[in-house]
Amino acid sequence: MPDSLFTIDAMRAIFSARARLARMLDFEAALARAEAHIGVIPQHAADVIAAQCDVSRFDVDAIENASRNAGNLAIPLVAALTRNVAAVDAGAKGYVHWGATSQDAIDTGLVLQLRDALAEIDADLARLADALAAQARRHATLVLPGRTWLQQALPITLGVKLAAFVDALDRHRDRIASLREHAMVLQFGGAAGTLASLHDKGLEVSEALGNDLRLAVPGMPWHTQRDRLCDIAATLGMLTATLGKLARDVSLAAQTEVGEIDEPAAPGRGGSSTMPQKRNPVGASIALAAAVRVPGLVATMLTAAVQEHERGLGDWPAEWETLPQIVLLTAGALDAMAEVAEGLDVHADRMRANLDITNGLIFAEAAQMALAPAIGRDAAHSLVASACRRASAEGAHLRDILEADPKVSCVLDRHAIAKLFDPAGYLGASGAFMERALARHP
Amino acid sequence: MPDSLFTIDAMRAIFSARARLARMLDFEAALARAEAHIGVIPQHAADVIAAQCDVSRFDVDAIENASRNAGNLAIPLVAALTRNVAAVDAGAKGYVHWGATSQDAIDTGLVLQLRDALAEIDADLARLADALAAQARRHATLVLPGRTWLQQALPITLGVKLAAFVDALDRHRDRIASLREHAMVLQFGGAAGTLASLHDKGLEVSEALGNDLRLAVPGMPWHTQRDRLCDIAATLGMLTATLGKLARDVSLAAQTEVGEIDEPAAPGRGGSSTMPQKRNPVGASIALAAAVRVPGLVATMLTAAVQEHERGLGDWPAEWETLPQIVLLTAGALDAMAEVAEGLDVHADRMRANLDITNGLIFAEAAQMALAPAIGRDAAHSLVASACRRASAEGAHLRDILEADPKVSCVLDRHAIAKLFDPAGYLGASGAFMERALARHP
Amino acid sequence: MPDSLFTIDAMRAIFSARARLARMLDFEAALARAEAHIGVIPQHAADVIAAQCDVSRFDVDAIENASRNAGNLAIPLVAALTRNVAAVDAGAKGYVHWGATSQDAIDTGLVLQLRDALAEIDADLARLADALAAQARRHATLVLPGRTWLQQALPITLGVKLAAFVDALDRHRDRIASLREHAMVLQFGGAAGTLASLHDKGLEVSEALGNDLRLAVPGMPWHTQRDRLCDIAATLGMLTATLGKLARDVSLAAQTEVGEIDEPAAPGRGGSSTMPQKRNPVGASIALAAAVRVPGLVATMLTAAVQEHERGLGDWPAEWETLPQIVLLTAGALDAMAEVAEGLDVHADRMRANLDITNGLIFAEAAQMALAPAIGRDAAHSLVASACRRASAEGAHLRDILEADPKVSCVLDRHAIAKLFDPAGYLGASGAFMERALARHP
Amino acid sequence: MPDSLFTIDAMRAIFSARARLARMLDFEAALARAEAHIGVIPQHAADVIAAQCDVSRFDVDAIENASRNAGNLAIPLVAALTRNVAAVDAGAKGYVHWGATSQDAIDTGLVLQLRDALAEIDADLARLADALAAQARRHATLVLPGRTWLQQALPITLGVKLAAFVDALDRHRDRIASLREHAMVLQFGGAAGTLASLHDKGLEVSEALGNDLRLAVPGMPWHTQRDRLCDIAATLGMLTATLGKLARDVSLAAQTEVGEIDEPAAPGRGGSSTMPQKRNPVGASIALAAAVRVPGLVATMLTAAVQEHERGLGDWPAEWETLPQIVLLTAGALDAMAEVAEGLDVHADRMRANLDITNGLIFAEAAQMALAPAIGRDAAHSLVASACRRASAEGAHLRDILEADPKVSCVLDRHAIAKLFDPAGYLGASGAFMERALARHP
């Protein structure tokens, strides 16, 4: 379980040791009810069992400790549940966990946790995308330097820069929606995935159990076919990468020498234990840390999916803490960036100033494309590149170098040259791209 | 580029150094045509340029070598193309690569490669799933030991075991189909993703370019939003994991002591340089090697997706060889397992014999569930577990131990006990699960 | 923090939230003492501060919660310490954390945890290697099938098989010893690694601080040079891989159809929630799970080591939970396999029986090498390979096929052929290799 | 094999398909000589075999293609060698590959490649460290802003900043030296690691073979104990991380808005296909790409090390391309950064200017520590933090804010305050740390 520094309390609650047992008990209760409904076990026994499937009646630590000898949590949990049921009704205890195997309880319990978790992720994703869309609208025409290879390239708008994130996040929402539709499925197959223990009642019990838990019933059990879980892991991995990119861009923009964007200020936020002047981008730090950590965990899930025969040996247990960690870290990164996006502190003056620091070099492509119709793109590239080198060497403005060059002045007059250096005049489809992305945003 | 041991020739052709340049030249040709169509450059220039976009006119090695100084392949390729065009028509050379940036050519070229590659993967996936479905039908009722934790658990059928793979592979086909629909998109944004170089013609040129290349035009360029590429990587990673599991199961079944399944025999296949008796599972080896290698590469793609601002510095180049490797290794694993599945050598006698080696212990759950209605599941579990221990210790058959136990014989008569040890009598929903999976298989 | 299923209590104690703060407080106390010793702060203040550096005086949860706003644990801890000191002696509070930065406390605290952890790992490694060495001696001449590609190859001894692990584990001990000598170093550099806050006293305070904590003082601070921590991660990753291999071999040997080795039996150990006959290899499962999980975590440490300038932004926090997880999982795997090794349940009868199941094919290389001096290695390979195929096809013993072949009988007489099929006669240097490994074992 | 963009020609030569076979043939030749020397095979046969072990006599592509059916390269190579020997001397052909297994040839061939590769890496590492040490001396007292969390922190010297890399690289050299001493060992164990095929001559042949190849002979074969190879992978992974950090710092310093350092200029280096003004940090890009890619490959090596019994099935082949890729990428990163370090273009004027842009905030800790002896570190922290906020809000210089504060002026006079803002006056142990690192540098 990641520290609270790296995740959010709501997700820590979903994946706590206690909640994990609670969801497994939800499975056991629903199983008893479903089997009573189909007539496999007596209704009375089901009632007694379901009543005992309350996690507050269990010693969570004791069950955890017993798991090392047993090999999984379900064995000591079922044993404890059986004891508790027996204490109430000796006749009912014989019907606990009827026909199920440990993995049915563990996997279905996990799916129930994931169902809650994905709902939370989806809500936070909407919150972040909405915040970024609102910021994009607010700063639709604010011009700042676009940067490639960490160097100034061309002017762009903050609107289009942020809209690109909205566009990507909306794709992630579609992916999450698909997971919620396709990956939230019941696990119920008994010892080897055949439901042999239920003889000819297996399918009926499955349906009733799925209904009870409001989980789709898959075509067959998936004890060692783990692609749906990998899909969750990979989808969150992709989302975290997008969050990491957002955090990277924010932290680069927040550099002392750039100063275009700051994270929202709050008392004590982002201070230093020794440097009084510091306002560290702590939200970005959380998201970047997640973006560094999650890829290795996704790789673990993929490696772990090679599970032997009808139940894996070490691969399956390798998932138990890995997938929750992915979810927890993603949630932490999402929340951190939503907070940043909502309170984004934009410094338009620094953006304007940064557009000026190259002595016009950021408009080199504009100049090239203005010359190209007359002299060809390649010749214009060479001419302007040479002018850029002169401008740098002499500390001169590119405009002045170009104006003084007869090869330029015979093509472009003074006014045309001056227009090339207007940031608002070289934005191309920035506005249209932004509008497209925001129009699609729900 | 993986060795031919690990991939297939068709995929090596798609991702060869030559094909990579050819696809980038396809972009340059289509760009010229599209820009002429919209009226941005002269039609004549476009004709000349398109005619020169033939990879056989280029020195592939020289362009590769020049890339180290330039930082990417597009720069020396565009320079060479410009020289070639100039040699034919000095007037046309000025229109080469008009308005585009290196990444437009590199990314779109990659998408064109991926389009071919995913078609190939999809076809091989269909081939493998069809082969497994046919084998599942053929061996629908063949009983073998189901195994959990590498130990015999319950009887299952080979039909249901193979159908579980068909089920998973069909999910992978859906994922691949989704990628072919959503991820095969044009990259065209110019220097900083704004198409500023095309002024107000950017969107029109984009549409024409997409039409020419038969690629969907996305809402906006995605120079540093790499989630679609990560999705391809992750989806193939999941597929490779499934192939690895199939390979793992085959290789375990092929163990000398198990002997239930062999890979197809062929002269020289799976021999040893020193041991004359060997028939190594070389197909499984290829797929398992891929399943070990691909997760780390998927992690690399996710890590690399945190790309700075409008063009990443080292992250973007980190993708260039990584994503092709994932595709190539997946294709190799797929082909290897398709070959194995088509020629699966099934030894029904050894399956039958293996069902017998535990002196009946594999039927322990059947016995427990037969006793449970009378004495409760938990008491039945204890009783049978104790009988199993005695059977093991004494080298006796579980049936005999149970028959001799009055707590059993008062519940089950001799005939009922004997029936418990019939493998065909404890298969539960195996047949139904198999039928469901095969019914859904296209 | 991994569940107790995956690690040991001693390691959970070393890396608990409480212990983490305690070790950071050890740093703060030692810093105060060292600075008083050098005359940078008053002795009285140091005494007061050191007395307050007792973790039981702090609200661990509150400090954890405050870390999300601050960006790290040291800031709220130093604030709480300052408050606590102020409550006792207002004059002393101004000297808390004098000249240090958060990272000094966090990194040095981590090193103190790692020092304890590596001592524990080393002890458990010795325990495992000793147990395996003892088992190797006990079973020095016990013959079983050597297996390559999961198929029987040649006979080997259990002695040499286990000694190969002793050999590898002793290399790991050397690596751990090297880490304990070279990687357990003080972190002390102040805000930007220059100790500017201590003016000309930085080096003296460093020395005194290192002495106090019994940590080596490195040539310079290592705030963003993380190779020593990566070395710890990678070394434990290698160790875990060796443990995973041991677990893999044990679990393969424990398969129902192989039955050569079982994990030690204990009440409730390795049972199933539904199958009464099960004796699952739960120790191997723990180690295999660790071997699946740790590689991705090692990759995370390497990725995280690319830390910007004088303090990383998200990379450094990415280490905080990752390195402890590696240590905890390694410790759990080590303990699990030590328990397995100490109680290894060896079934010599099954080994003997397994040597017989191939109808002599396991001796094919022996036959080839016996024929090779007369007819050449290549011809002998072909001849014996052909005989193996006949033996398999006809269900005959390889010995009988060879005896009936005049090309064999003209070279080897009946007695010589019979001798080829004696497992004890084809063990080569097994004994010598084992003796070498055990002789080196400390 | 990575493209020439990502590696160096010398390393591509060492790991070419041809060189790989050549090194395996070196093993086969040495094996024949050693066995003749010990008397296991005739000297004449050895002479003939050794003469044929010349890679120019083999069809490299044909052997590669045949490997897919065989499962590895050694089988078709030994077959081809046997044919070639037979064509010269039918009597000698029977002694080819005597007593060896495929893995002996493949692993030893790999070790021979690695021996050359590590020598190359070591030389390039020395070249890089020497270049950085020289730059550190040249710029020993050049002051620039130290940066934490990507924000200006305190002044440091370029000397100490670069010396920290020298320090880390020298640790890597020690690690490489250790690998060259301990990991470059012969692999020779025959089919199952027992050298059974050589009866009682195994150890003698091993010694002679090791002598011939100038490789240390390990205590026992290591067919499935892969820790030495993992150690090479991990060590290079750590080195690549350090190179990635150097590249990260260079590329951040080369940002348009920072402008403190550029990569060396050269015609065409770091240009753009569309932007004439660009001077992209292409060397840093190569190293960063390697730092993104190598961690996943190291994880693959660790995962692959869990190899079954006496020879792994898919794990071993998973190493074949992975370890060479790690070496090749490391070499490319090393060469790229050596070139950068040798030609580092340092802009002292921009460093000076950047120290000024915060209106004195970079000296906030200096002010705090000057006030602390009088009012306590915590009170000084609060006072200066408040002054920093005022300075930022009002656009004033921190010096002026402090001068106007009576709580400051009663402690520090105008002259003392002015001195706080001298960058050269707050460098602490920068010089001493640099001297220590350089003094240790060989």
Coordinates of N, CA, C and O in Angstrom, one line a residue, chain D residues 209-316:
Chain D
L209 N 41.2 -25.8 -22.0 CA 40.4 -25.0 -22.8 C 40.4 -23.6 -22.3 O 40.5 -22.6 -23.1
G210 N 40.3 -23.4 -21.0 CA 40.4 -22.1 -20.4 C 41.7 -21.4 -20.7 O 41.7 -20.2 -21.1
N211 N 42.8 -22.2 -20.6 CA 44.1 -21.6 -21.0 C 44.1 -21.1 -22.4 O 44.7 -20.1 -22.7
D212 N 43.6 -22.0 -23.3 CA 43.7 -21.7 -24.7 C 42.9 -20.4 -25.0 O 43.4 -19.5 -25.8
L213 N 41.8 -20.2 -24.4 CA 40.9 -19.0 -24.6 C 41.3 -17.9 -23.7 O 40.6 -16.8 -23.8
R214 N 42.2 -18.1 -22.8 CA 42.6 -17.1 -21.8 C 41.3 -16.7 -21.0 O 41.1 -15.5 -20.7
L215 N 40.5 -17.7 -20.6 CA 39.4 -17.4 -19.7 C 39.5 -18.2 -18.4 O 40.0 -19.3 -18.4
A216 N 39.1 -17.6 -17.4 CA 39.2 -18.3 -16.1 C 38.2 -19.4 -16.1 O 37.2 -19.4 -16.8
V217 N 38.6 -20.5 -15.4 CA 37.7 -21.7 -15.3 C 37.0 -21.6 -14.0 O 37.6 -21.6 -12.9
P218 N 35.7 -21.6 -14.0 CA 35.0 -21.4 -12.8 C 34.9 -22.7 -12.0 O 35.2 -23.8 -12.5
G219 N 34.5 -22.7 -10.8 CA 34.4 -23.8 -9.9 C 33.5 -24.9 -10.6 O 33.8 -26.1 -10.4
M220 N 32.5 -24.5 -11.2 CA 31.6 -25.5 -11.9 C 30.8 -24.8 -13.0 O 30.8 -23.5 -13.1
P221 N 30.3 -25.5 -14.0 CA 29.5 -24.9 -15.1 C 28.4 -24.1 -14.5 O 27.9 -24.3 -13.4
W222 N 27.9 -23.2 -15.3 CA 26.9 -22.3 -14.9 C 25.7 -22.2 -15.9 O 25.1 -21.1 -16.0
H223 N 25.4 -23.3 -16.5 CA 24.4 -23.3 -17.5 C 23.1 -22.6 -17.1 O 22.4 -21.9 -17.9
T224 N 22.7 -22.9 -15.9 CA 21.4 -22.3 -15.4 C 21.6 -21.4 -14.2 O 20.7 -21.1 -13.4
Q225 N 22.8 -21.0 -13.9 CA 23.1 -20.1 -12.8 C 23.7 -18.8 -13.5 O 24.9 -18.7 -13.8
R226 N 22.8 -17.9 -13.8 CA 23.1 -16.8 -14.7 C 23.5 -15.5 -14.0 O 23.5 -14.4 -14.6
D227 N 23.9 -15.6 -12.8 CA 24.1 -14.3 -12.0 C 25.2 -13.5 -12.6 O 25.2 -12.2 -12.5
R228 N 26.3 -14.1 -13.1 CA 27.4 -13.3 -13.7 C 26.9 -12.5 -14.9 O 27.3 -11.3 -15.0
L229 N 26.1 -13.0 -15.7 CA 25.6 -12.3 -16.9 C 24.6 -11.2 -16.4 O 24.6 -10.1 -16.9
C230 N 23.8 -11.5 -15.4 CA 23.0 -10.4 -14.8 C 23.8 -9.3 -14.2 O 23.4 -8.1 -14.3
D231 N 24.9 -9.7 -13.7 CA 25.8 -8.6 -13.1 C 26.3 -7.7 -14.2 O 26.3 -6.5 -14.0
I232 N 26.7 -8.2 -15.3 CA 27.1 -7.4 -16.4 C 25.9 -6.5 -16.8 O 26.1 -5.3 -17.0
A233 N 24.8 -7.1 -17.0 CA 23.6 -6.3 -17.4 C 23.3 -5.2 -16.4 O 23.1 -4.0 -16.8
A234 N 23.3 -5.5 -15.1 CA 22.9 -4.5 -14.1 C 24.0 -3.4 -14.0 O 23.7 -2.2 -13.9
T235 N 25.3 -3.8 -14.1 CA 26.3 -2.8 -14.0 C 26.2 -1.8 -15.2 O 26.4 -0.6 -15.0
L236 N 26.0 -2.3 -16.4 CA 25.9 -1.4 -17.5 C 24.6 -0.6 -17.4 O 24.5 0.6 -17.8
G237 N 23.6 -1.2 -16.8 CA 22.3 -0.4 -16.5 C 22.6 0.7 -15.6 O 22.1 1.8 -15.8
M238 N 23.4 0.5 -14.6 CA 23.7 1.6 -13.7 C 24.6 2.7 -14.4 O 24.4 3.9 -14.2
L239 N 25.5 2.3 -15.2 CA 26.3 3.2 -16.0 C 25.4 4.0 -16.9 O 25.6 5.3 -17.0
T240 N 24.5 3.4 -17.6 CA 23.7 4.1 -18.5 C 22.8 5.1 -17.8 O 22.5 6.2 -18.3
A241 N 22.4 4.8 -16.6 CA 21.6 5.7 -15.8 C 22.4 7.0 -15.5 O 21.9 8.1 -15.6
T242 N 23.7 6.8 -15.1 CA 24.6 7.9 -14.9 C 24.7 8.8 -16.2 O 24.7 10.0 -16.1
L243 N 24.9 8.1 -17.3 CA 25.0 8.8 -18.6 C 23.7 9.5 -18.9 O 23.7 10.7 -19.4
G244 N 22.6 8.9 -18.6 CA 21.3 9.6 -18.8 C 21.2 10.8 -17.9 O 20.7 11.9 -18.4
K245 N 21.7 10.7 -16.7 CA 21.6 11.9 -15.8 C 22.5 13.0 -16.4 O 22.1 14.2 -16.4
L246 N 23.7 12.7 -16.9 CA 24.5 13.7 -17.5 C 23.8 14.3 -18.7 O 23.8 15.6 -18.8
A247 N 23.2 13.5 -19.5 CA 22.5 14.0 -20.7 C 21.3 14.9 -20.3 O 21.0 15.9 -20.9
R248 N 20.6 14.5 -19.3 CA 19.5 15.2 -18.8 C 20.0 16.6 -18.3 O 19.4 17.6 -18.7
D249 N 21.0 16.7 -17.5 CA 21.5 17.9 -17.0 C 22.0 18.8 -18.2 O 21.8 20.0 -18.2
V250 N 22.7 18.2 -19.2 CA 23.2 19.0 -20.3 C 22.0 19.5 -21.1 O 22.0 20.7 -21.5
S251 N 21.0 18.7 -21.3 CA 19.9 19.2 -22.1 C 19.0 20.2 -21.4 O 18.5 21.1 -22.0
L252 N 19.0 20.1 -20.1 CA 18.3 21.2 -19.3 C 19.1 22.5 -19.4 O 18.5 23.6 -19.5
A253 N 20.4 22.3 -19.3 CA 21.2 23.5 -19.3 C 21.2 24.2 -20.7 O 21.5 25.4 -20.9
A254 N 20.9 23.4 -21.7 CA 20.9 23.9 -23.1 C 19.5 24.5 -23.5 O 19.4 24.9 -24.6
Q255 N 18.6 24.4 -22.6 CA 17.3 25.0 -23.0 C 17.5 26.5 -23.4 O 18.3 27.2 -22.8
T256 N 16.6 26.9 -24.3 CA 16.7 28.3 -24.8 C 16.7 29.3 -23.6 O 17.5 30.2 -23.6
E257 N 15.9 29.0 -22.6 CA 15.7 30.0 -21.5 C 16.9 29.9 -20.5 O 17.0 30.8 -19.7
V258 N 17.6 28.8 -20.5 CA 18.7 28.7 -19.6 C 20.0 29.0 -20.3 O 20.8 29.9 -19.8
G259 N 20.3 28.3 -21.4 CA 21.4 28.7 -22.2 C 22.8 28.6 -21.6 O 23.7 29.3 -22.1
E260 N 23.0 27.8 -20.6 CA 24.3 27.8 -20.0 C 25.3 26.9 -20.7 O 26.5 27.1 -20.5
I261 N 24.8 25.9 -21.3 CA 25.7 24.9 -21.9 C 25.1 24.4 -23.2 O 23.9 24.3 -23.3
D262 N 26.0 24.3 -24.2 CA 25.5 23.7 -25.5 C 26.4 22.5 -25.8 O 27.6 22.4 -25.3
E263 N 25.9 21.6 -26.6 CA 26.7 20.5 -27.1 C 27.7 21.1 -28.1 O 27.4 22.2 -28.6
P264 N 28.8 20.4 -28.4 CA 29.7 21.0 -29.4 C 29.0 21.2 -30.7 O 28.1 20.4 -31.1
A265 N 29.3 22.2 -31.4 CA 28.7 22.5 -32.7 C 29.5 21.7 -33.8 O 30.7 21.5 -33.7
A266 N 28.8 21.3 -34.8 CA 29.4 20.7 -36.0 C 28.5 20.9 -37.2 O 27.2 21.0 -36.9
P267 N 29.0 21.0 -38.4 CA 28.1 21.2 -39.5 C 27.0 20.1 -39.6 O 27.2 18.9 -39.5
G268 N 25.7 20.5 -39.6 CA 24.6 19.6 -39.7 C 24.2 19.0 -38.4 O 23.2 18.3 -38.4
R269 N 25.0 19.2 -37.4 CA 24.7 18.5 -36.1 C 23.5 19.1 -35.4 O 23.5 20.3 -35.2
G270 N 22.5 18.3 -35.1 CA 21.4 18.8 -34.3 C 20.5 19.8 -35.0 O 19.8 20.5 -34.4
G271 N 20.5 19.7 -36.4 CA 19.5 20.6 -37.1 C 18.1 20.0 -37.1 O 17.9 19.0 -36.5
S272 N 17.2 20.7 -37.8 CA 15.8 20.3 -37.9 C 15.5 20.2 -39.4 O 16.1 20.9 -40.2
S273 N 14.5 19.4 -39.7 CA 14.2 19.3 -41.1 C 13.3 20.5 -41.5 O 13.1 20.7 -42.7
T274 N 12.9 21.3 -40.5 CA 12.1 22.4 -40.9 C 12.5 23.7 -40.2 O 12.3 24.8 -40.8
M275 N 13.0 23.6 -39.0 CA 13.3 24.9 -38.3 C 14.8 25.3 -38.5 O 15.7 24.6 -38.0
P276 N 15.1 26.4 -39.2 CA 16.4 26.8 -39.5 C 17.3 27.1 -38.3 O 18.5 27.0 -38.3
Q277 N 16.6 27.5 -37.2 CA 17.4 28.0 -36.1 C 17.9 26.9 -35.1 O 18.7 27.2 -34.2
K278 N 17.5 25.7 -35.3 CA 17.7 24.7 -34.3 C 19.1 24.2 -34.1 O 19.9 24.0 -35.1
R279 N 19.5 23.9 -32.9 CA 20.8 23.3 -32.5 C 20.4 22.3 -31.4 O 20.6 22.5 -30.3
N280 N 19.8 21.2 -31.8 CA 19.3 20.2 -30.9 C 20.4 19.5 -30.2 O 21.4 19.1 -30.8
P281 N 20.2 19.1 -28.9 CA 21.2 18.3 -28.2 C 21.1 16.9 -28.6 O 20.6 16.1 -27.8
V282 N 21.7 16.5 -29.7 CA 21.5 15.1 -30.2 C 22.3 14.1 -29.4 O 21.9 13.0 -29.3
G283 N 23.4 14.5 -28.9 CA 24.2 13.6 -28.1 C 23.4 13.2 -26.8 O 23.3 12.0 -26.5
A284 N 22.9 14.2 -26.2 CA 22.1 13.9 -25.0 C 20.9 13.0 -25.3 O 20.5 12.2 -24.6
S285 N 20.3 13.2 -26.5 CA 19.2 12.5 -26.9 C 19.5 11.0 -27.0 O 18.8 10.1 -26.6
I286 N 20.7 10.7 -27.5 CA 21.1 9.3 -27.6 C 21.3 8.6 -26.3 O 20.8 7.5 -26.0
A287 N 21.9 9.4 -25.3 CA 22.1 8.8 -24.0 C 20.8 8.7 -23.2 O 20.6 7.7 -22.5
L288 N 19.9 9.7 -23.4 CA 18.6 9.6 -22.7 C 17.8 8.4 -23.3 O 17.1 7.7 -22.5
A289 N 17.8 8.3 -24.6 CA 17.1 7.1 -25.1 C 17.6 5.8 -24.5 O 16.9 4.9 -24.2
A290 N 18.9 5.7 -24.4 CA 19.5 4.5 -23.8 C 19.1 4.3 -22.3 O 18.7 3.2 -21.9
A291 N 19.0 5.5 -21.6 CA 18.6 5.4 -20.2 C 17.2 5.0 -20.1 O 16.8 4.4 -19.0
V292 N 16.3 5.3 -21.1 CA 15.0 4.9 -21.1 C 14.8 3.4 -21.4 O 14.0 2.6 -20.8
R293 N 15.7 2.9 -22.3 CA 15.5 1.6 -22.8 C 16.2 0.5 -22.0 O 15.7 -0.7 -21.9
V294 N 17.3 0.8 -21.4 CA 18.1 -0.3 -20.8 C 17.5 -0.8 -19.5 O 17.5 -2.1 -19.3
P295 N 16.8 0.0 -18.7 CA 16.2 -0.6 -17.5 C 15.3 -1.8 -17.8 O 15.3 -2.8 -17.1
G296 N 14.4 -1.7 -18.8 CA 13.5 -2.8 -19.2 C 14.3 -4.0 -19.6 O 13.9 -5.2 -19.3
L297 N 15.4 -3.8 -20.2 CA 16.3 -4.9 -20.7 C 17.0 -5.6 -19.5 O 17.1 -6.8 -19.5
V298 N 17.4 -4.8 -18.5 CA 18.0 -5.4 -17.3 C 16.9 -6.2 -16.6 O 17.2 -7.3 -16.2
A299 N 15.7 -5.7 -16.5 CA 14.6 -6.5 -15.9 C 14.4 -7.8 -16.7 O 14.2 -8.8 -16.0
T300 N 14.5 -7.7 -18.0 CA 14.4 -9.0 -18.8 C 15.5 -10.0 -18.4 O 15.2 -11.2 -18.2
M301 N 16.7 -9.5 -18.2 CA 17.8 -10.4 -17.9 C 17.5 -11.1 -16.5 O 17.8 -12.2 -16.3
L302 N 17.0 -10.3 -15.6 CA 16.7 -10.8 -14.2 C 15.5 -11.8 -14.3 O 15.6 -12.9 -13.7
T303 N 14.5 -11.5 -15.1 CA 13.4 -12.4 -15.2 C 13.9 -13.7 -15.9 O 13.4 -14.8 -15.5
A304 N 14.7 -13.5 -16.9 CA 15.2 -14.7 -17.6 C 16.1 -15.6 -16.8 O 16.4 -16.7 -17.3
A305 N 16.6 -15.1 -15.7 CA 17.5 -15.9 -14.9 C 16.9 -17.1 -14.2 O 17.6 -17.9 -13.6
V306 N 15.6 -17.1 -14.2 CA 14.9 -18.2 -13.5 C 14.8 -19.4 -14.5 O 13.8 -19.6 -15.1
Q307 N 15.9 -20.1 -14.7 CA 16.0 -21.1 -15.7 C 15.8 -22.5 -15.2 O 16.4 -22.8 -14.2
E308 N 15.0 -23.3 -15.8 CA 14.6 -24.6 -15.3 C 15.8 -25.6 -15.3 O 16.5 -25.7 -16.3
H309 N 15.9 -26.3 -14.2 CA 16.8 -27.4 -14.0 C 18.2 -27.2 -14.7 O 18.8 -26.2 -14.4
E310 N 18.6 -28.1 -15.6 CA 20.0 -28.0 -16.1 C 20.1 -27.2 -17.4 O 21.2 -27.0 -17.9
R311 N 18.9 -26.8 -18.0 CA 19.0 -25.9 -19.1 C 17.6 -25.3 -19.3 O 16.6 -26.1 -19.3
G312 N 17.5 -24.0 -19.4 CA 16.2 -23.3 -19.5 C 15.6 -23.5 -20.9 O 16.3 -23.8 -21.8
L313 N 14.3 -23.3 -20.9 CA 13.5 -23.5 -22.1 C 13.4 -22.3 -22.9 O 13.8 -22.2 -24.1
G314 N 12.8 -21.3 -22.4 CA 12.6 -20.0 -23.2 C 13.4 -18.9 -22.5 O 13.7 -17.9 -23.1
D315 N 13.8 -19.1 -21.3 CA 14.5 -18.1 -20.5 C 15.9 -17.8 -21.1 O 16.3 -16.7 -21.3
W316 N 16.6 -18.9 -21.4 CA 17.9 -18.8 -21.9 C 17.9 -18.1 -23.2 O 18.6 -17.0 -23.4

